[in-house]
């Protein structure tokens, strides 16, 4: 299967293309947030609050300077959502990188070596998996005190098990392949076989999980932040915006609706992209 | 026993969906005698047999009902239901006898207080209350093992210091003269001692019940009060029922009081609008305040009352760089207080000094610090911080406090201070702020210093005096000035009211010069309740007790 | 079967051992002094030292671990500072609510997901098939706390159909269960569809058709029955997933479950309570996975042989 075949198949999948395009747009928005945001996301504008001290809706004619309205402190919601994309993507991508690194290492070694080492590794995976994911994350963040890096680390540390499981299964299958047998009988060392002969064949799986995992991690970050145990104010994270805005759901429902849509669309896009990649890279699993 | 009942429901739930439904209903049968549906099912106004069930909702669960320990605005009124003190307040702030037969006999120099007790008052376990119980209760508050945050109020009793230090096994200044007479001798004059005997810490507890439950007494309170404690389902509800043997005729008027906890304020407001509850325990969310206040349909469901309180930022004078008075003064000039009032939906007035306007001793001539970020920045530079610094502020996790703290964050950013906000639940915040050197800045919003008694000393000794700058104390500025301490010692014994108030004015002006707080605003109670709730404004929001459940009634 | 059970129990034991090590390590390396928290802020340094000794905090690491396990085996997970009650009691009193919500959510998934999946398989590539796909994608992409807030806004606040959170009768359960379950409806539908499509092409179904049975009889009696096993597996895996997943739902709806307890414990820095909820829920997950495995082995003998 060549990369060109995969691309060809991917291109025909309209949903995956839409997902990919949204992801690309999101990455651009996050990268250029400082330049494309209409305002400083942290600035509390005096005209960002009504005379009664309430958020300004986007529908008022005099509020054209706040396209999506303002939040409970008179900050520009659009700017906060754009900057929030940075937080979501940073956490999503970096946490996933950690998860993939651990998951691939554990899964491939356990799958290839089997025997006692493999058993121990998979048992460790079982142990971590038996903790409810979000609760474990919540407890770890509480212990380490919330900060952006702690959240990235913690999400990576709870999420790798899922990847390890998948990689483990894949490796078990690859292990029985003829070329691996051949390398083994030619006297190649275990580490070398894993790196040279197993890992390259795991690449499609890793790419697929690279996308699906980001979707999950974006959701985890939003949930943690919504619970107040994630990114801390005033850093604009979508979960934080909803947490802070939920008191105003009657007077300013836009504070919940827009950041929620941002989370949903982002997760959806990464899921569509991941599904498309899976179909393109691994025709066996096509539905 | 409660725990065991709940566990039994747990086993039911394992059995499957049908019994899950049973378990859900089971939750309500934990209430008194299991017969009445909880307040959320049947609005109390339409309860069968005209049983008057009053339901109030709070966001946070209560920590304890032990009057020696629980000391915030959610615990206090609940403790007041179960317990009584020797003295109480009338509709305003005049002291009236409660468990005492009459106001105490006070020696001319205000050092000896003699109380005569009412005869025939019974604890809810049936035993008659005597002077020994009063002595036991006050001694218990002083006992370090009780960990009472109110011990400081009673350190002025003769022999209290020795008792606390373990040098004596009883407090020599507390004497039981006969079963109905008790005498307190103070080591120095204190005209506010009567007020201190009306505080929740001085509520009378029965020794045998305290010993029976030990540390768990706060979950099984027994007192002489108008209501009897029935049940506590953690995270959900506390239930109290009328004490039929209450010694005061005519009260309470309600049959049951249900305190729901774990209810977000905005949800509580909606439940109130739908008639599911009778009163909101928390303030009306600022998001809804403007709408509610301007809606004619709400006119008879809102009660306003002044709050004798100052809401402030406590500056920890023992944490760098706040050890430097110039830094503290800079903070005072950097905070945009008008903006805070706006964020509050216009409720409250800007404060420029420690005492609230309704407190005797308030200084109308004092101007306070102006809002002047440029001057503030200059002061910081003089103190050696031209580029500012990083620091943290503790904030309560109840709306609108986190919002207000973010407003401070922007204010301080303008003078180069990077503020890190920690939003905490009240118990943690109080514990943190009462730990020496732990928290640089504390925003008192939601926990504001509401007067304990109508005397300016209440804003000094318990929150700014040396005696309260101790672990677990309420002196969150950790300020202790021996010079002022001496002045206060003199003032507290002055029997000439004008001279006394003048002395306090000087003390509070010195405190402002030392900039130990940033006084931000003076509060106002705006209580939302059902239209069928009958009560005077001071029953919903009494200056001392906040809620007086025993006075409330339902139409 | 007995041999399978023994092996299964042994592997769970190692997992339990792992859980105890992880939770002990988390408590041990926590920057909070349990003795100080227990003693309260007023206690003197000497009191704290005495409590440290009483709690065995001055013992060697492995000794402390041994005590921790010994206490845990007796069901003792310490005392909650914040609630002033034993952790086990606090957590167990909240478990029923969480389980109630989880079962109700799985009920929602099954009741909505299965018929949708059957319909999608029978009318392959029709609008209903598309609907199942869209629902699956939207369901898994919508943050549950956001869905919960929107439901509260529309169904409880605007339309007044349901209570605004809290527990009570069945009416209190509907919105939380929908919120927690809706994300899975689409997945159940897709899973049902794919195993049904497979089953509908299988020999025995073709035989049944050849016998002249009506299409619906074929679908319901033969194909669905055969497609059920993966569904049971999925429902089983849902329990552990939900134990963590319902935390946000419990928060939105003020549902007094374990998740809410854990979050409150964290906000109150109540270490024994945090670790107690995490440990006890992990034990619940292990227990439920044993039950599921045994149920599956019982349904499908091939699993036993593989093990």
CSV table of C-alpha atoms in Angstrom, one decimal, chain B residues 129-362:
chain,number,residue,atom,x,y,z
B,129,UNK,CA,-30.1,23.2,81.9
B,130,UNK,CA,-28.1,24.6,84.9
B,131,UNK,CA,-25.2,27.0,85.4
B,132,UNK,CA,-22.8,24.0,85.3
B,133,UNK,CA,-23.7,23.6,81.6
B,134,UNK,CA,-22.9,27.2,80.9
B,135,UNK,CA,-19.5,26.9,82.7
B,136,UNK,CA,-18.8,23.7,80.8
B,137,UNK,CA,-19.7,25.3,77.4
B,138,UNK,CA,-17.5,28.3,77.8
B,139,UNK,CA,-14.6,26.2,79.2
B,140,UNK,CA,-15.0,23.8,76.3
B,141,UNK,CA,-14.6,26.7,73.8
B,142,UNK,CA,-11.4,27.7,75.6
B,143,UNK,CA,-10.1,24.1,75.7
B,144,UNK,CA,-7.5,23.8,72.8
B,145,UNK,CA,-8.7,20.3,72.1
B,146,UNK,CA,-12.0,21.8,70.9
B,147,UNK,CA,-10.1,23.8,68.2
B,148,UNK,CA,-12.7,26.5,68.5
B,149,UNK,CA,-12.0,29.6,66.3
B,150,UNK,CA,-13.8,31.6,69.0
B,151,UNK,CA,-11.5,31.0,71.9
B,152,UNK,CA,-10.1,34.4,71.5
B,153,UNK,CA,-13.4,36.1,72.5
B,154,UNK,CA,-13.2,34.6,76.0
B,155,UNK,CA,-9.5,34.9,76.7
B,156,UNK,CA,-10.3,38.0,78.8
B,157,UNK,CA,-11.9,35.8,81.5
B,158,UNK,CA,-9.6,35.6,84.5
B,159,UNK,CA,-7.6,32.4,84.5
B,160,UNK,CA,-8.3,31.6,80.8
B,161,UNK,CA,-4.7,32.0,79.9
B,162,UNK,CA,-3.5,29.6,82.5
B,163,UNK,CA,-6.2,27.1,81.5
B,164,UNK,CA,-5.3,27.2,77.8
B,165,UNK,CA,-1.6,26.9,78.7
B,166,UNK,CA,-2.4,23.8,80.7
B,167,UNK,CA,-1.4,25.3,84.0
B,168,UNK,CA,-4.9,25.0,85.5
B,169,UNK,CA,-7.6,22.4,85.1
B,170,UNK,CA,-10.4,25.0,85.2
B,171,UNK,CA,-11.0,28.6,84.4
B,172,UNK,CA,-10.8,30.5,87.7
B,173,UNK,CA,-12.9,33.4,86.4
B,174,UNK,CA,-15.9,31.2,85.8
B,175,UNK,CA,-17.8,30.5,89.0
B,176,UNK,CA,-21.1,28.6,89.4
B,177,UNK,CA,-22.7,30.3,92.5
B,178,UNK,CA,-25.8,28.1,92.5
B,179,UNK,CA,-27.6,26.0,89.8
B,180,UNK,CA,-29.1,29.1,88.4
B,181,UNK,CA,-26.4,31.7,88.9
B,182,UNK,CA,-23.0,32.0,87.2
B,183,UNK,CA,-20.4,34.7,87.6
B,184,UNK,CA,-17.7,35.7,85.1
B,185,UNK,CA,-14.7,37.7,86.3
B,186,UNK,CA,-12.6,39.4,83.7
B,187,UNK,CA,-8.9,40.2,84.0
B,188,UNK,CA,-9.5,43.6,82.5
B,189,UNK,CA,-12.6,45.8,81.9
B,190,UNK,CA,-14.7,44.8,78.8
B,191,UNK,CA,-18.0,46.5,78.1
B,192,UNK,CA,-18.6,44.1,75.2
B,193,UNK,CA,-18.6,40.9,77.3
B,194,UNK,CA,-22.4,40.8,77.1
B,195,UNK,CA,-22.2,40.8,73.3
B,196,UNK,CA,-19.7,38.0,73.4
B,197,UNK,CA,-22.1,35.9,75.5
B,198,UNK,CA,-24.7,36.2,72.6
B,199,UNK,CA,-22.2,34.7,70.1
B,200,UNK,CA,-22.7,31.2,68.9
B,201,UNK,CA,-19.5,30.1,70.7
B,202,UNK,CA,-21.3,30.8,74.0
B,203,UNK,CA,-24.3,28.7,73.1
B,204,UNK,CA,-24.9,26.2,75.8
B,205,UNK,CA,-24.3,22.5,75.1
B,206,UNK,CA,-25.1,19.5,77.3
B,207,UNK,CA,-21.9,17.8,78.5
B,208,UNK,CA,-23.3,14.2,78.3
B,209,UNK,CA,-24.2,14.6,74.6
B,210,UNK,CA,-20.8,16.1,73.7
B,211,UNK,CA,-19.1,13.3,75.4
B,212,UNK,CA,-21.3,10.7,73.8
B,213,UNK,CA,-20.6,11.8,70.3
B,214,UNK,CA,-17.1,13.1,70.8
B,215,UNK,CA,-15.7,14.8,67.6
B,216,UNK,CA,-19.0,13.9,65.9
B,217,UNK,CA,-21.1,16.2,68.1
B,218,UNK,CA,-21.2,18.6,65.2
B,219,UNK,CA,-23.2,16.0,63.3
B,220,UNK,CA,-25.5,15.2,66.2
B,221,UNK,CA,-26.2,18.5,67.9
B,222,UNK,CA,-28.4,18.6,70.9
B,223,UNK,CA,-29.3,21.9,72.6
B,224,UNK,CA,-32.1,23.9,74.1
B,225,UNK,CA,-33.1,25.7,70.9
B,226,UNK,CA,-36.4,26.1,69.1
B,227,UNK,CA,-35.7,23.2,66.6
B,228,UNK,CA,-34.5,19.7,67.1
B,229,UNK,CA,-32.0,18.2,64.7
B,230,UNK,CA,-33.4,15.3,62.8
B,231,UNK,CA,-31.1,14.1,60.0
B,232,UNK,CA,-28.2,15.1,57.9
B,233,UNK,CA,-27.7,13.5,54.5
B,234,UNK,CA,-24.2,14.7,53.5
B,235,UNK,CA,-24.2,16.7,50.3
B,236,UNK,CA,-28.0,16.8,50.2
B,237,UNK,CA,-30.1,17.9,53.0
B,238,UNK,CA,-30.3,18.7,56.7
B,239,UNK,CA,-33.7,18.4,58.5
B,240,UNK,CA,-34.8,20.0,61.7
B,241,UNK,CA,-38.2,19.8,63.4
B,242,UNK,CA,-40.0,22.0,65.8
B,243,UNK,CA,-39.0,21.6,69.5
B,244,UNK,CA,-42.5,21.3,71.1
B,245,UNK,CA,-41.0,21.9,74.6
B,246,UNK,CA,-39.2,25.1,73.6
B,247,UNK,CA,-39.2,27.5,76.6
B,248,UNK,CA,-40.4,30.5,74.7
B,249,UNK,CA,-44.1,30.5,73.9
B,250,UNK,CA,-45.3,31.2,70.4
B,251,UNK,CA,-42.1,30.2,68.6
B,252,UNK,CA,-41.1,28.5,66.5
B,253,UNK,CA,-43.9,28.9,64.0
B,254,UNK,CA,-42.6,26.4,61.4
B,255,UNK,CA,-43.0,22.6,61.9
B,256,UNK,CA,-39.9,21.7,59.9
B,257,UNK,CA,-36.9,23.3,58.4
B,258,UNK,CA,-35.1,21.6,55.5
B,259,UNK,CA,-31.7,22.9,54.5
B,260,UNK,CA,-30.9,21.6,51.0
B,261,UNK,CA,-27.2,21.8,50.1
B,262,UNK,CA,-25.3,21.2,46.9
B,263,UNK,CA,-27.7,23.6,45.0
B,264,UNK,CA,-26.0,26.1,42.7
B,265,UNK,CA,-27.4,29.6,43.4
B,266,UNK,CA,-28.9,30.0,39.9
B,267,UNK,CA,-30.7,26.7,40.2
B,268,UNK,CA,-31.9,27.7,43.6
B,269,UNK,CA,-33.3,30.9,42.2
B,270,UNK,CA,-35.2,28.9,39.5
B,271,UNK,CA,-36.5,26.5,42.1
B,272,UNK,CA,-37.7,29.4,44.1
B,273,UNK,CA,-39.5,30.9,41.1
B,274,UNK,CA,-41.2,27.5,40.7
B,275,UNK,CA,-42.2,27.4,44.3
B,276,UNK,CA,-40.0,24.3,45.0
B,277,UNK,CA,-38.1,26.1,47.8
B,278,UNK,CA,-39.0,28.9,50.2
B,279,UNK,CA,-35.8,30.8,50.4
B,280,UNK,CA,-32.4,31.1,48.8
B,281,UNK,CA,-29.6,30.8,51.3
B,282,UNK,CA,-26.9,32.2,49.0
B,283,UNK,CA,-27.1,35.7,47.5
B,284,UNK,CA,-29.0,36.1,44.3
B,285,UNK,CA,-26.5,35.5,41.4
B,286,UNK,CA,-25.4,38.8,40.0
B,287,UNK,CA,-26.4,37.6,36.6
B,288,UNK,CA,-30.0,37.7,37.7
B,289,UNK,CA,-30.0,40.5,40.2
B,290,UNK,CA,-30.9,43.4,37.9
B,291,UNK,CA,-33.7,41.5,36.3
B,292,UNK,CA,-35.1,40.3,39.7
B,293,UNK,CA,-34.9,43.8,41.2
B,294,UNK,CA,-36.8,45.5,38.4
B,295,UNK,CA,-39.5,42.8,38.0
B,296,UNK,CA,-42.7,43.9,39.8
B,297,UNK,CA,-43.6,40.2,40.3
B,298,UNK,CA,-40.6,39.9,42.5
B,299,UNK,CA,-41.5,42.9,44.8
B,300,UNK,CA,-43.0,40.8,47.6
B,301,UNK,CA,-40.3,38.1,47.3
B,302,UNK,CA,-37.3,40.3,47.9
B,303,UNK,CA,-36.2,41.5,51.3
B,304,UNK,CA,-33.4,44.1,51.6
B,305,UNK,CA,-31.6,44.8,54.8
B,306,UNK,CA,-28.3,46.6,55.4
B,307,UNK,CA,-25.4,44.5,56.3
B,308,UNK,CA,-23.0,45.9,58.8
B,309,UNK,CA,-20.0,44.5,56.9
B,310,UNK,CA,-16.9,45.5,55.1
B,311,UNK,CA,-15.6,43.3,52.3
B,312,UNK,CA,-11.9,43.7,52.0
B,313,UNK,CA,-8.6,42.3,50.7
B,314,UNK,CA,-6.5,41.2,53.7
B,315,UNK,CA,-2.9,41.8,53.1
B,316,UNK,CA,-0.6,39.4,54.9
B,317,UNK,CA,1.8,41.7,56.6
B,318,UNK,CA,4.2,38.9,57.4
B,319,UNK,CA,4.7,37.8,53.8
B,320,UNK,CA,7.2,39.5,51.5
B,321,UNK,CA,6.9,42.0,49.9
B,322,UNK,CA,3.8,43.0,51.9
B,323,UNK,CA,6.0,43.5,54.9
B,324,UNK,CA,6.7,46.9,53.3
B,325,UNK,CA,3.9,49.4,54.1
B,326,UNK,CA,4.5,51.2,50.8
B,327,UNK,CA,3.6,48.0,48.9
B,328,UNK,CA,0.4,47.7,51.0
B,329,UNK,CA,-0.5,51.3,50.3
B,330,UNK,CA,0.1,50.8,46.6
B,331,UNK,CA,-2.5,48.0,46.6
B,332,UNK,CA,-4.9,50.4,48.3
B,333,UNK,CA,-4.5,52.8,45.4
B,334,UNK,CA,-4.6,50.2,42.6
B,335,UNK,CA,-8.0,48.7,43.2
B,336,UNK,CA,-10.8,50.0,41.0
B,337,UNK,CA,-13.6,49.7,43.6
B,338,UNK,CA,-16.3,51.2,41.3
B,339,UNK,CA,-15.8,48.4,38.9
B,340,UNK,CA,-16.4,45.9,41.7
B,341,UNK,CA,-19.7,47.6,42.5
B,342,UNK,CA,-20.6,47.3,38.8
B,343,UNK,CA,-19.8,43.6,38.7
B,344,UNK,CA,-22.0,43.2,41.7
B,345,UNK,CA,-24.9,44.6,39.7
B,346,UNK,CA,-24.8,47.9,41.6
B,347,UNK,CA,-25.4,46.4,45.1
B,348,UNK,CA,-23.2,47.8,47.8
B,349,UNK,CA,-21.2,51.0,48.3
B,350,UNK,CA,-17.5,51.7,48.0
B,351,UNK,CA,-15.7,51.5,51.3
B,352,UNK,CA,-12.8,53.7,52.3
B,353,UNK,CA,-12.2,52.4,55.8
B,354,UNK,CA,-12.4,49.4,57.9
B,355,UNK,CA,-15.6,50.1,59.9
B,356,UNK,CA,-18.8,50.1,57.9
B,357,UNK,CA,-20.9,53.2,58.0
B,358,UNK,CA,-23.6,51.8,60.3
B,359,UNK,CA,-21.0,50.8,62.9
B,360,UNK,CA,-20.5,53.2,65.9
B,361,UNK,CA,-17.1,54.7,65.4
B,362,UNK,CA,-17.3,55.1,61.6
